[in-house]
Structure formats: C-alpha cells, structure tokens
Tab-separated table of C-alpha atoms in Angstrom:
chain	number	residue	atom	x	y	z
A	1	MET	CA	63.738	59.948	17.343
A	2	VAL	CA	62.628	56.517	18.582
A	3	ARG	CA	65.541	54.094	19.053
A	4	LYS	CA	65.008	50.637	17.580
A	5	ILE	CA	65.314	47.766	20.087
A	6	PRO	CA	68.221	45.443	19.133
A	7	HIS	CA	67.141	41.956	18.024
A	8	ALA	CA	68.914	40.195	20.923
A	9	THR	CA	67.115	42.215	23.604
A	10	LYS	CA	63.689	42.088	21.929
A	11	PRO	CA	62.641	38.761	23.594
A	12	ILE	CA	63.710	40.056	27.012
A	13	VAL	CA	61.642	43.213	26.595
A	14	LEU	CA	58.723	41.089	25.403
A	15	LEU	CA	59.115	38.724	28.369
A	16	LEU	CA	59.236	41.566	30.888
A	17	GLY	CA	56.174	43.156	29.297
A	18	LEU	CA	54.215	39.898	29.465
A	19	LEU	CA	55.243	39.160	33.044
A	20	LEU	CA	54.287	42.655	34.116
A	21	THR	CA	50.910	42.318	32.394
A	22	TRP	CA	50.303	38.985	34.117
A	23	LEU	CA	51.258	40.354	37.540
A	24	LEU	CA	48.991	43.363	37.094
A	25	LEU	CA	45.935	41.299	36.169
A	26	PRO	CA	43.349	41.439	38.970
A	27	ALA	CA	43.177	38.405	41.274
A	28	VAL	CA	39.448	38.032	40.555
A	29	PHE	CA	40.174	37.527	36.862
A	30	LYS	CA	42.814	34.895	37.673
A	31	SER	CA	40.530	33.105	40.111
A	32	TYR	CA	37.613	32.995	37.649
A	33	SER	CA	39.769	31.919	34.736
A	34	ARG	CA	41.293	29.143	36.873
A	35	ALA	CA	37.841	27.827	37.786
A	36	GLY	CA	36.770	28.156	34.144
A	37	PHE	CA	39.759	26.236	32.821
A	38	PHE	CA	39.243	23.499	35.424
A	39	GLU	CA	35.535	23.091	34.698
A	40	PHE	CA	36.327	23.070	30.982
A	41	GLN	CA	38.625	20.072	31.299
A	42	ALA	CA	36.689	18.186	34.003
A	43	PRO	CA	34.280	16.501	31.526
A	44	LEU	CA	37.309	15.115	29.672
A	45	TRP	CA	38.551	13.313	32.779
A	46	VAL	CA	35.095	12.049	33.623
A	47	THR	CA	34.559	10.779	30.063
A	48	ALA	CA	37.938	9.033	30.065
A	49	ALA	CA	37.090	7.389	33.395
A	50	GLU	CA	33.709	6.271	32.024
A	51	PHE	CA	35.419	4.685	29.026
A	52	LYS	CA	37.802	2.900	31.382
A	53	ASN	CA	34.860	1.635	33.443
A	54	LEU	CA	33.197	0.424	30.266
A	55	GLY	CA	36.379	-1.442	29.332
A	56	ASP	CA	36.538	-2.993	32.807
A	57	SER	CA	32.914	-4.094	32.634
A	58	TRP	CA	33.485	-5.661	29.207
A	59	ALA	CA	36.523	-7.455	30.617
A	60	LEU	CA	34.317	-8.804	33.429
A	61	ARG	CA	31.881	-10.170	30.859
A	62	ALA	CA	34.641	-12.490	29.685
A	63	HIS	CA	34.377	-14.418	32.990
A	64	SER	CA	32.536	-17.702	32.874
A	65	LYS	CA	29.169	-18.215	34.580
A	66	LYS	CA	30.808	-20.654	37.000
A	67	GLU	CA	33.254	-17.977	38.148
A	68	LEU	CA	30.432	-15.469	38.603
A	69	TYR	CA	28.411	-18.014	40.598
A	70	GLU	CA	31.400	-18.677	42.882
A	71	THR	CA	32.078	-14.950	43.333
A	72	GLY	CA	28.391	-14.355	44.136
A	73	ARG	CA	28.457	-17.119	46.731
A	74	ASP	CA	31.628	-15.690	48.355
A	75	LEU	CA	30.074	-12.211	48.400
A	76	ALA	CA	26.888	-13.560	50.004
A	77	ARG	CA	28.983	-15.104	52.801
A	78	LEU	CA	30.879	-11.847	53.232
A	79	ASN	CA	27.597	-9.912	53.349
A	80	SER	CA	26.285	-12.205	56.088
A	81	ALA	CA	29.436	-11.610	58.125
A	82	TYR	CA	29.050	-7.844	57.641
A	83	GLU	CA	25.377	-7.975	58.640
A	84	LEU	CA	26.422	-9.539	61.945
A	85	LYS	CA	29.131	-6.893	62.378
A	86	LEU	CA	26.569	-4.134	61.729
A	87	GLN	CA	24.311	-5.513	64.460
A	88	GLU	CA	27.315	-5.591	66.791
A	89	ILE	CA	28.186	-1.976	65.853
A	90	ASP	CA	24.589	-0.854	66.515
A	91	ALA	CA	24.716	-2.428	69.967
A	92	LEU	CA	28.078	-0.780	70.692
A	93	ARG	CA	26.766	2.573	69.469
A	94	ASP	CA	23.787	2.344	71.815
A	95	GLU	CA	26.097	1.473	74.671
A	96	LEU	CA	28.336	4.428	73.796
A	97	SER	CA	25.367	6.834	73.699
A	98	ARG	CA	24.214	5.509	77.084
A	99	LEU	CA	27.679	6.061	78.619
A	100	GLU	CA	27.919	9.530	77.056
A	101	ARG	CA	24.564	10.417	78.643
A	102	ILE	CA	25.555	9.065	82.064
A	103	LEU	CA	29.003	10.734	82.075
A	104	VAL	CA	27.740	13.915	80.340
A	105	LEU	CA	30.417	13.564	77.611
A	106	PRO	CA	30.267	15.362	74.262
A	107	SER	CA	29.250	12.869	71.564
A	108	LEU	CA	31.789	11.617	69.035
A	109	PRO	CA	31.594	13.025	65.519
A	110	ARG	CA	29.627	10.855	63.082
A	111	PHE	CA	30.176	10.672	59.360
A	112	GLN	CA	28.301	9.816	56.237
A	113	TYR	CA	30.258	7.894	53.572
A	114	ARG	CA	30.014	9.019	49.963
A	115	ILE	CA	31.661	6.738	47.415
A	116	ALA	CA	33.442	8.430	44.495
A	117	ARG	CA	35.433	7.146	41.541
A	118	VAL	CA	38.921	8.438	40.820
A	119	VAL	CA	39.031	10.147	37.432
A	120	ARG	CA	42.536	11.574	37.441
A	121	ARG	CA	45.867	11.110	39.227
A	122	ASP	CA	48.722	13.609	39.591
A	123	GLN	CA	51.576	12.053	41.501
A	124	SER	CA	54.852	13.827	40.889
A	125	SER	CA	57.703	14.847	43.158
A	126	TRP	CA	56.032	18.275	43.508
A	127	TRP	CA	52.471	17.260	44.363
A	128	GLN	CA	50.323	14.186	44.965
A	129	GLN	CA	46.624	14.505	44.266
A	130	LEU	CA	43.552	12.757	42.885
A	131	VAL	CA	40.487	14.123	41.168
A	132	ILE	CA	37.279	12.332	42.136
A	133	GLN	CA	33.916	12.280	40.412
A	134	LYS	CA	31.889	13.947	43.167
A	135	GLY	CA	31.741	17.660	43.930
A	136	LYS	CA	29.688	20.540	45.239
A	137	LEU	CA	26.526	19.146	43.677
A	138	HIS	CA	26.973	15.974	45.758
A	139	GLY	CA	27.505	17.865	49.021
A	140	ILE	CA	31.267	17.354	49.292
A	141	PRO	CA	32.797	19.972	51.668
A	142	VAL	CA	36.360	21.303	51.520
A	143	GLY	CA	38.605	19.650	54.118
A	144	ALA	CA	36.600	16.399	54.373
A	145	ALA	CA	38.490	13.181	55.053
A	146	VAL	CA	38.919	10.677	52.220
A	147	VAL	CA	39.390	6.985	53.026
A	148	TYR	CA	39.473	3.564	51.371
A	149	SER	CA	39.442	-0.047	52.533
A	150	GLY	CA	43.130	0.221	53.504
A	151	GLY	CA	42.751	3.365	55.622
A	152	VAL	CA	43.471	7.051	55.080
A	153	VAL	CA	43.690	8.423	51.508
A	154	GLY	CA	43.864	12.161	52.162
A	155	ARG	CA	41.775	15.283	52.466
A	156	ILE	CA	39.553	17.253	50.062
A	157	ARG	CA	41.522	20.326	48.953
A	158	GLU	CA	39.259	21.861	46.322
A	159	VAL	CA	35.624	21.329	45.416
A	160	HIS	CA	34.282	22.042	41.947
A	161	ALA	CA	30.787	21.605	40.508
A	162	TYR	CA	30.921	17.834	40.064
A	163	THR	CA	34.542	16.958	40.774
A	164	SER	CA	36.800	17.421	43.807
A	165	VAL	CA	40.554	17.444	44.281
A	166	VAL	CA	41.977	15.215	47.014
A	167	GLU	CA	45.379	15.935	48.530
A	168	LEU	CA	46.927	12.512	49.081
A	169	ALA	CA	48.403	11.451	52.415
A	170	THR	CA	51.676	10.912	50.536
A	171	SER	CA	51.822	14.554	49.467
A	172	PRO	CA	54.678	16.455	51.169
A	173	GLY	CA	52.258	19.217	52.232
A	174	PHE	CA	49.807	16.871	53.983
A	175	ARG	CA	49.790	16.845	57.819
A	176	MET	CA	47.439	15.238	60.314
A	177	ALA	CA	47.241	14.125	63.923
A	178	ALA	CA	47.866	10.412	64.473
A	179	HIS	CA	48.675	7.886	67.175
A	180	PHE	CA	50.106	4.403	67.469
A	181	ASP	CA	47.952	1.351	68.044
A	182	ASN	CA	47.132	0.956	71.775
A	183	ASP	CA	48.781	4.260	72.593
A	184	GLU	CA	46.517	7.313	72.707
A	185	ARG	CA	49.311	9.885	72.841
A	186	PRO	CA	49.158	12.055	69.699
A	187	VAL	CA	51.957	12.232	67.155
A	188	THR	CA	52.240	14.188	63.897
A	189	TYR	CA	52.077	12.513	60.527
A	190	GLN	CA	53.294	14.260	57.376
A	191	GLY	CA	53.536	13.114	53.749
A	192	ALA	CA	56.952	12.717	52.124
A	193	VAL	CA	58.470	12.451	48.667
A	194	ASN	CA	58.034	8.959	47.221
A	195	LEU	CA	61.158	7.413	45.791
A	196	PRO	CA	60.868	5.642	42.422
A	197	PHE	CA	60.044	1.917	42.439
A	198	SER	CA	59.375	1.892	46.184
A	199	SER	CA	56.382	1.843	48.519
A	200	PRO	CA	54.896	5.225	49.395
A	201	ARG	CA	56.245	6.722	52.596
A	202	GLY	CA	55.510	9.463	55.032
A	203	LYS	CA	57.076	11.004	58.119
A	204	VAL	CA	56.008	10.604	61.732
A	205	MET	CA	57.225	13.200	64.197
A	206	ASN	CA	56.867	14.129	67.862
A	207	VAL	CA	56.833	10.478	68.955
A	208	PRO	CA	57.399	10.108	72.730
A	209	PRO	CA	60.823	8.583	73.544
A	210	ASP	CA	59.367	5.501	75.276
A	211	VAL	CA	57.596	4.230	72.144
A	212	VAL	CA	59.483	1.192	70.880
A	213	VAL	CA	59.254	-0.246	67.379
A	214	THR	CA	61.491	-2.794	65.714
A	215	ALA	CA	61.834	-4.085	62.170
A	216	SER	CA	60.503	-7.488	63.276
A	217	VAL	CA	57.522	-6.006	65.149
A	218	PRO	CA	56.381	-2.901	63.244
A	219	ARG	CA	53.623	-0.795	64.779
A	220	ARG	CA	50.511	0.467	63.090
A	221	LEU	CA	50.081	4.229	62.856
A	222	THR	CA	46.428	5.222	62.915
A	223	SER	CA	44.389	8.377	62.510
A	224	SER	CA	43.450	10.418	65.553
A	225	ARG	CA	40.105	12.142	66.071
A	226	LEU	CA	42.011	15.263	67.187
A	227	GLY	CA	41.294	17.931	64.623
A	228	GLY	CA	37.844	16.532	63.922
A	229	VAL	CA	38.530	15.581	60.308
A	230	PHE	CA	39.255	11.852	60.574
A	231	PRO	CA	37.564	9.275	62.793
A	232	ASP	CA	39.832	7.424	65.189
A	233	GLY	CA	41.715	4.240	64.283
A	234	LEU	CA	42.014	4.339	60.477
A	235	THR	CA	45.304	2.904	59.252
A	236	ILE	CA	47.849	5.406	57.921
A	237	GLY	CA	50.855	3.097	57.680
A	238	TRP	CA	53.336	0.903	59.494
A	239	VAL	CA	56.435	2.127	61.315
A	240	ASN	CA	59.387	-0.220	61.693
A	241	ARG	CA	62.096	2.203	62.816
A	242	LEU	CA	62.289	5.306	64.960
A	243	THR	CA	65.265	7.591	65.520
A	244	THR	CA	65.690	9.839	68.523
A	245	SER	CA	66.206	13.568	67.924
A	246	PRO	CA	69.534	15.103	69.084
A	247	ASP	CA	67.835	16.674	72.139
A	248	GLY	CA	66.371	13.276	73.117
A	249	LEU	CA	62.875	14.667	73.665
A	250	PHE	CA	61.116	13.053	70.717
A	251	GLN	CA	61.554	10.378	68.073
A	252	SER	CA	60.752	10.424	64.374
A	253	GLY	CA	60.401	7.786	61.686
A	254	GLN	CA	59.140	6.906	58.238
A	255	PRO	CA	55.889	4.952	58.113
A	256	TYR	CA	55.422	2.733	55.059
A	257	LEU	CA	52.033	3.207	53.458
A	258	ASP	CA	49.932	0.769	51.446
A	259	LYS	CA	51.087	0.538	47.834
A	260	ASN	CA	47.433	0.509	46.680
A	261	LEU	CA	47.270	4.173	47.656
A	262	LEU	CA	48.983	5.006	44.362
A	263	SER	CA	46.516	3.101	42.173
A	264	LEU	CA	43.119	3.689	43.772
A	265	LYS	CA	40.020	3.429	41.617
A	266	GLU	CA	37.386	4.297	44.196
A	267	VAL	CA	37.446	6.182	47.501
A	268	ALA	CA	34.936	7.221	50.166
A	269	VAL	CA	34.532	10.810	51.332
A	270	LEU	CA	33.606	11.180	55.007
A	271	ILE	CA	31.093	13.978	55.384
A	272	PRO	CA	30.565	15.060	58.992
A	273	LEU	CA	26.850	14.739	59.738
A	274	GLY	CA	25.134	18.073	60.236
A	275	THR	CA	27.524	20.137	58.081
A	276	GLY	CA	25.961	19.830	54.685
A	277	GLY	CA	26.121	16.091	54.715
A	278	THR	CA	22.597	15.637	55.979
A	279	PRO	CA	21.220	12.560	54.295
B	1	MET	CA	41.787	33.206	9.053
B	2	ASN	CA	44.500	30.680	8.186
B	3	GLU	CA	46.618	32.069	11.033
B	4	ASP	CA	43.752	31.669	13.534
B	5	ARG	CA	43.121	28.157	12.338
B	6	ARG	CA	46.694	26.995	12.882
B	7	THR	CA	46.664	28.439	16.411
B	8	LEU	CA	43.466	26.555	17.167
B	9	VAL	CA	44.774	23.318	15.651
B	10	ILE	CA	48.024	23.456	17.628
B	11	LEU	CA	46.095	24.271	20.798
B	12	ALA	CA	43.870	21.247	20.221
B	13	VAL	CA	46.925	19.057	19.583
B	14	ASN	CA	48.479	20.362	22.825
B	15	GLY	CA	45.257	19.477	24.644
B	16	LEU	CA	45.443	15.977	23.237
B	17	LEU	CA	49.067	15.629	24.336
B	18	TYR	CA	48.194	16.880	27.825
B	19	PHE	CA	45.377	14.372	28.075
B	20	ALA	CA	47.517	11.460	26.774
B	21	LEU	CA	50.391	12.393	29.089
B	22	ASN	CA	48.063	12.332	32.087
B	23	GLN	CA	46.855	8.851	31.166
B	24	VAL	CA	50.463	7.641	30.904
B	25	ASN	CA	51.319	9.266	34.236
B	26	ALA	CA	48.322	7.561	35.862
B	27	VAL	CA	49.772	4.217	34.713
B	28	LEU	CA	53.255	5.173	35.964
B	29	ALA	CA	51.952	6.434	39.335
B	30	PRO	CA	52.234	3.045	41.165
B	31	LEU	CA	55.944	3.020	40.213
B	32	SER	CA	56.348	6.549	41.601
B	33	LEU	CA	57.479	7.874	38.237
B	34	HIS	CA	56.227	10.992	36.480
B	35	LEU	CA	56.744	12.202	32.933
B	36	SER	CA	57.092	15.933	32.254
B	37	LEU	CA	57.281	16.747	28.552
B	38	ASP	CA	56.399	20.448	28.638
B	39	ALA	CA	58.833	21.288	25.835
B	40	LEU	CA	56.574	19.434	23.410
B	41	TYR	CA	53.823	22.010	23.994
B	42	LEU	CA	56.076	24.878	22.942
B	43	LEU	CA	58.532	23.603	20.382
B	44	PHE	CA	56.338	23.497	17.304
B	45	ALA	CA	54.891	26.930	17.990
B	46	PHE	CA	58.421	28.289	18.405
B	47	LEU	CA	59.781	26.602	15.261
B	48	TYR	CA	56.972	27.153	12.784
B	49	LEU	CA	54.607	29.852	14.012
B	50	LYS	CA	54.861	33.585	14.479
B	51	THR	CA	56.072	34.911	17.838
B	52	ASN	CA	52.654	36.218	18.898
B	53	GLN	CA	51.005	32.910	17.949
B	54	GLY	CA	53.646	30.983	19.904
B	55	LEU	CA	53.090	33.180	22.950
B	56	LEU	CA	49.329	32.790	22.742
B	57	ILE	CA	49.640	29.000	22.491
B	58	GLY	CA	52.128	28.939	25.389
B	59	PHE	CA	49.874	31.202	27.470
B	60	LEU	CA	46.650	29.223	26.983
B	61	THR	CA	48.336	25.825	27.344
B	62	ALA	CA	49.995	26.964	30.577
B	63	LEU	CA	46.697	28.179	32.034
B	64	PHE	CA	45.034	24.909	31.056
B	65	ILE	CA	47.760	22.956	32.889
B	66	ASP	CA	47.863	25.247	35.926
B	67	ALA	CA	44.098	25.095	36.492
B	68	ALA	CA	44.199	21.510	37.750
B	69	LEU	CA	47.418	21.679	39.758
B	70	PRO	CA	48.109	22.818	43.331
B	71	VAL	CA	50.365	25.655	42.193
B	72	PRO	CA	49.781	29.413	42.090
B	73	PHE	CA	47.813	30.119	38.921
B	74	GLY	CA	50.312	31.348	36.357
B	75	VAL	CA	53.431	29.423	37.385
B	76	HIS	CA	53.515	27.511	34.109
B	77	THR	CA	52.728	30.721	32.224
B	78	ILE	CA	55.812	32.407	33.669
B	79	LEU	CA	57.982	29.361	32.974
B	80	TYR	CA	56.715	29.004	29.416
B	81	PHE	CA	57.219	32.703	28.693
B	82	CYS	CA	60.775	32.537	30.064
B	83	THR	CA	61.495	29.423	27.957
B	84	LEU	CA	60.058	31.029	24.830
B	85	ALA	CA	62.073	34.195	25.467
B	86	ALA	CA	65.256	32.116	25.806
B	87	LEU	CA	64.421	30.190	22.628
B	88	LEU	CA	63.676	33.396	20.738
B	89	ARG	CA	67.094	34.745	21.680
B	90	MET	CA	68.637	31.629	20.102
B	91	ARG	CA	66.354	31.647	17.073
B	92	ARG	CA	69.018	32.855	14.647
B	93	GLU	CA	71.447	30.121	15.685
B	94	LEU	CA	68.886	27.310	15.619
B	95	ARG	CA	67.928	25.627	12.339
B	96	ARG	CA	64.523	23.992	12.260
B	97	ASP	CA	65.639	21.626	9.491
B	98	ASN	CA	68.501	20.357	11.658
B	99	PRO	CA	67.236	17.453	13.833
B	100	ARG	CA	70.042	17.894	16.320
B	101	HIS	CA	69.056	21.519	16.912
B	102	ILE	CA	65.428	20.513	17.493
B	103	VAL	CA	66.431	17.834	19.996
B	104	LEU	CA	68.802	20.209	21.797
B	105	ALA	CA	66.197	22.962	22.003
B	106	ALA	CA	63.625	20.519	23.387
B	107	PHE	CA	66.121	18.998	25.822
B	108	TRP	CA	67.200	22.307	27.368
B	109	SER	CA	63.679	23.787	27.371
B	110	ASN	CA	62.313	20.783	29.225
B	111	PHE	CA	65.207	20.807	31.679
B	112	PHE	CA	64.698	24.508	32.345
B	113	ILE	CA	60.937	24.107	32.901
B	114	MET	CA	61.335	21.140	35.274
B	115	LEU	CA	64.072	22.848	37.261
B	116	GLY	CA	62.132	26.114	37.341
B	117	LEU	CA	59.022	24.349	38.579
B	118	SER	CA	61.022	22.652	41.334
B	119	LEU	CA	62.505	25.946	42.462
B	120	LEU	CA	59.167	27.774	42.326
B	121	VAL	CA	56.918	25.190	43.983
B	122	GLY	CA	59.416	22.947	45.832
B	123	LYS	CA	59.690	25.344	48.806
B	124	GLY	CA	60.570	23.216	51.868
B	125	LEU	CA	61.503	20.209	49.748
B	126	LEU	CA	64.586	21.712	48.154
B	127	ALA	CA	66.802	20.793	51.103
B	128	GLN	CA	65.687	17.144	51.016
B	129	TRP	CA	67.877	14.540	49.357
B	130	ASP	CA	64.834	12.369	48.524
B	131	PHE	CA	63.240	15.192	46.575
B	132	TRP	CA	66.278	15.604	44.317
B	133	LEU	CA	66.579	11.833	43.883
B	134	ARG	CA	62.977	11.682	42.712
B	135	PHE	CA	63.477	14.794	40.594
B	136	CYS	CA	66.526	13.272	38.887
B	137	SER	CA	64.717	9.995	38.140
B	138	ASP	CA	61.712	11.867	36.692
B	139	LEU	CA	64.031	14.149	34.749
B	140	ALA	CA	66.041	11.226	33.337
B	141	ILE	CA	62.996	9.308	32.122
B	142	SER	CA	61.358	12.477	30.731
B	143	GLN	CA	64.452	13.646	28.874
B	144	LEU	CA	65.122	10.199	27.461
B	145	LEU	CA	61.606	9.924	26.110
B	146	LEU	CA	61.732	13.488	24.839
B	147	ILE	CA	64.847	12.780	22.752
B	148	PHE	CA	63.030	9.929	21.013
B	149	LEU	CA	59.684	11.688	20.707
B	150	VAL	CA	60.434	15.275	19.788
B	151	ARG	CA	61.165	14.924	16.059
B	152	TRP	CA	58.265	12.561	15.543
B	153	TRP	CA	55.974	14.907	17.467
B	154	VAL	CA	56.989	17.993	15.461
B	155	ASP	CA	56.473	16.054	12.213
B	156	ALA	CA	53.105	14.795	13.456
B	157	GLN	CA	51.986	18.376	14.147
B	158	ARG	CA	53.056	19.386	10.637
B	159	GLN	CA	51.027	16.508	9.217
B	160	VAL	CA	48.000	17.540	11.273
B	161	LEU	CA	48.243	21.073	9.866
B	162	LEU	CA	48.469	19.613	6.361
B	163	LEU	CA	45.015	18.112	6.937
B	164	TRP	CA	43.789	21.735	7.060
B	165	ASP	CA	45.824	22.614	3.935
B	166	ILE	CA	48.437	24.504	5.935
B	167	ASP	CA	51.950	23.639	4.847
B	168	VAL	CA	54.165	25.329	7.430
B	169	GLY	CA	57.259	23.558	6.128
B	170	SER	CA	57.234	25.450	2.861
B	171	GLU	CA	56.366	28.825	4.364
B	172	LEU	CA	58.996	31.338	5.329
B	173	GLN	CA	59.205	31.893	9.041
B	174	GLN	CA	58.446	35.443	10.071
B	175	PHE	CA	59.848	37.021	13.208
C-alpha cells in the first residue's frame, strides 16, 4: 500500500525533487539556455537605451542656436588642440619605433578604440557590471580593457552577439596590475564594496614600504602594461592613505575612484591590434 | 487554456517588473544603492495560482534573471524554489485576504532571498564589514519599499488578469 505524504512535508519533497532535477540537468543545456535567455532580453536593453538617447537628443534640441554656436566654437578650438597633440604623438611614436629598432626591444602593444554605449547597469553589493552595445559582431574579444575619459572602467567578461558584459573596476572580483605615478614598481589593485552615498573605492595591495602618500598630497594610481590588457598610465584612482602590514613588508590602501564611473553613458573598448581587432 | 494564459500574463508582468527595477537601479547606481524586490516575482503566483504554475513562473523568472548576472546559472532558481517551498509550508496559516499576512510573507521571502544570495555568491566578501554595511543599507531600502508596494502590486496583477477575463479573486485556490 502506498503511504500518502503528509501535507507539511509535501513542499519539502517537491523542493528536493526539483533541486535534484536541476542538478542532474546536463551542463550543455544550462549553458545554451543561459545564452538563449540573455540574447532574448538583450534587445530590450538596447531598445530602452535607444529611447533614452532619443530623449536626450530631444532635450538637446531645446538649446538655443546661440548656445549651439558657442559649443561648436569651443569644440573647434578643442579639436585644433587635439590635432596638434596627434602630430606630437605621431612624432613620439616614430621616435619610439626608432629606439626599439636600435635597442632591439619588443614593441609595445597597440590598441584600437571601439566606442560603445552603456545599455544596462548592475551595481549591487554582490556584483558590479555594465552591458554595452557592442559584441561579437563588432569584434569585441573577451578580456579586453574598457576605458573612458577618466581612466580605467573595467574588463570585458562576456561577449554575446551584439552586446558585451563589462566587469567594473569597482567590482570586488576585479584585479589588475598597477603602479603609482613616477614609480614603475608594480602594485596590485582590486575592486571593493562601495558604501552607500560615497565615492567608489578599491583596494591597493603589495605597495613597497618606501612609498609615501598623505591626505594633503594624494598620489595617482595608474594602470600598468604588465599583463598586456591595459596600456600604461591610465588613471585608476587616487590614494591618500597607506597602512603598513603587520610584517612591515608591504603597505595597502584604498584608492578613491572617479564618481562618474557609476553613471557612465559611453565607454571605449581597447582591442589589441592583431587579435581580431584588425581594422 | 485559461490556466496557460494566466501563467503567460504573470510571466509578462514579471518581465515588466524586472525591466522597471533595472531602470530604477540604474538611476540609484551613482548613490551606490540597489533595490532587490524578488518577493514581488513570486508572491502573486503563490497566493493565487496553482502550485505547479507558481513553480513554473518562479523557475522561468529565475532563469531570466540569472542569465544576465555573474552568478552560477540556477542560483536564483534554487533560492526561489526554497522560498516557494517555505511559503507552501505556511500556506494554511496565511490568509490572502489579510493584508498583514501578504506583507509579512513578502517581507520574509525577500529577506530570505537577499540573505541566501549573499551567502551563495558573497564568497570572500562575507568576512568584510563593508559588505554587510552595504547589504544592510540595500536590504533596508528594499524592504521599506516592498512594504509599501506589495499590496498595490498584487492588486495590480489581479487587475491585469481581469483584462483577460480571469478573476482569480473569486476562484477557489487549489493546492
């Protein structure tokens, strides 16, 4: 005779059955269904972002012609300044290539910039990520560096057909090689949990004991080319305090990152030239 | 057919909530605040739909959420199933016409899901004071909003079903 399951234990039996079924499902099925669910919702994020862009462009139309004329003039001046800088950079690049040839040095990695709009933000205590509107179809590789005008944004974690997921530099799982301004010795940067109503922060570790920073003279923490993902010298944050570890071998601190990192609208993906990023 | 339709409608409403919640969280991101209102995805299905329909809605909603997050695929599924199992155990004691019961069920479900998520995906963060400070601030704002929203949200879902001539309020709940 089959014994009837008591009402109170029925949900537990059901739960165990469901969990067991889920655990026994093949990994291939889970992987495909994950990709399917992501691709299914991606157009929603892109559409929402397009609507937002449309709203922004309509808001811009409210500006007077005088304002637009003044902005155009300012931009033209800025463009001229950048043109000069580009010429300077070309000259420096030639000089660098010449020195590399003479000294038989391996050449520095070069990158192609691909601009992408942010279509979604997930910034909780558990994870910090962005979804951008460029993916596999635009030649975005997994692991590529993502930057903005203020410096480092993060790294590409996942690439989908026409969207990519960026792990933010503020994410607790993010780590990269870094160094202080005018000090080539490498240190480790890691993301940290952001406290509410405060600037985003990270952690800097393995700092040599002779590095001195004070609250009045904070030091800039920049990206290092070690690891080959980021070019050298991009701003990560500013460190205004370092504490020595109990063994006295290294120091650690909390760099303060740019607040704009949490409200980015557009970023640039750095695609190493020659690895799918061929123009 | 009617049963399939209500599952689809509630799934669509959950999708809308998920989308709206993400937009709100994008606005809150510069303040380093994050809303988690997962109980809202499950409560209506638990209160007014059959167990298998509730589980199906919980399952598909969880997969939809998990797909875009850096968590092992299925974490939300496990949490939602556990929450639904706990709610089902309390089903005889809870009255869906009692607003206080609805608020309490939503409050504890949401708390359980947020805590469960922290324990499952927090890993190295659990020993950090900052993590728990952020968790508590997110929890406080989420729970506060949930208390105000839950009854309105359940009523709104009932009204949406009425648009398809499905009056769940007058139907007897089957277990």
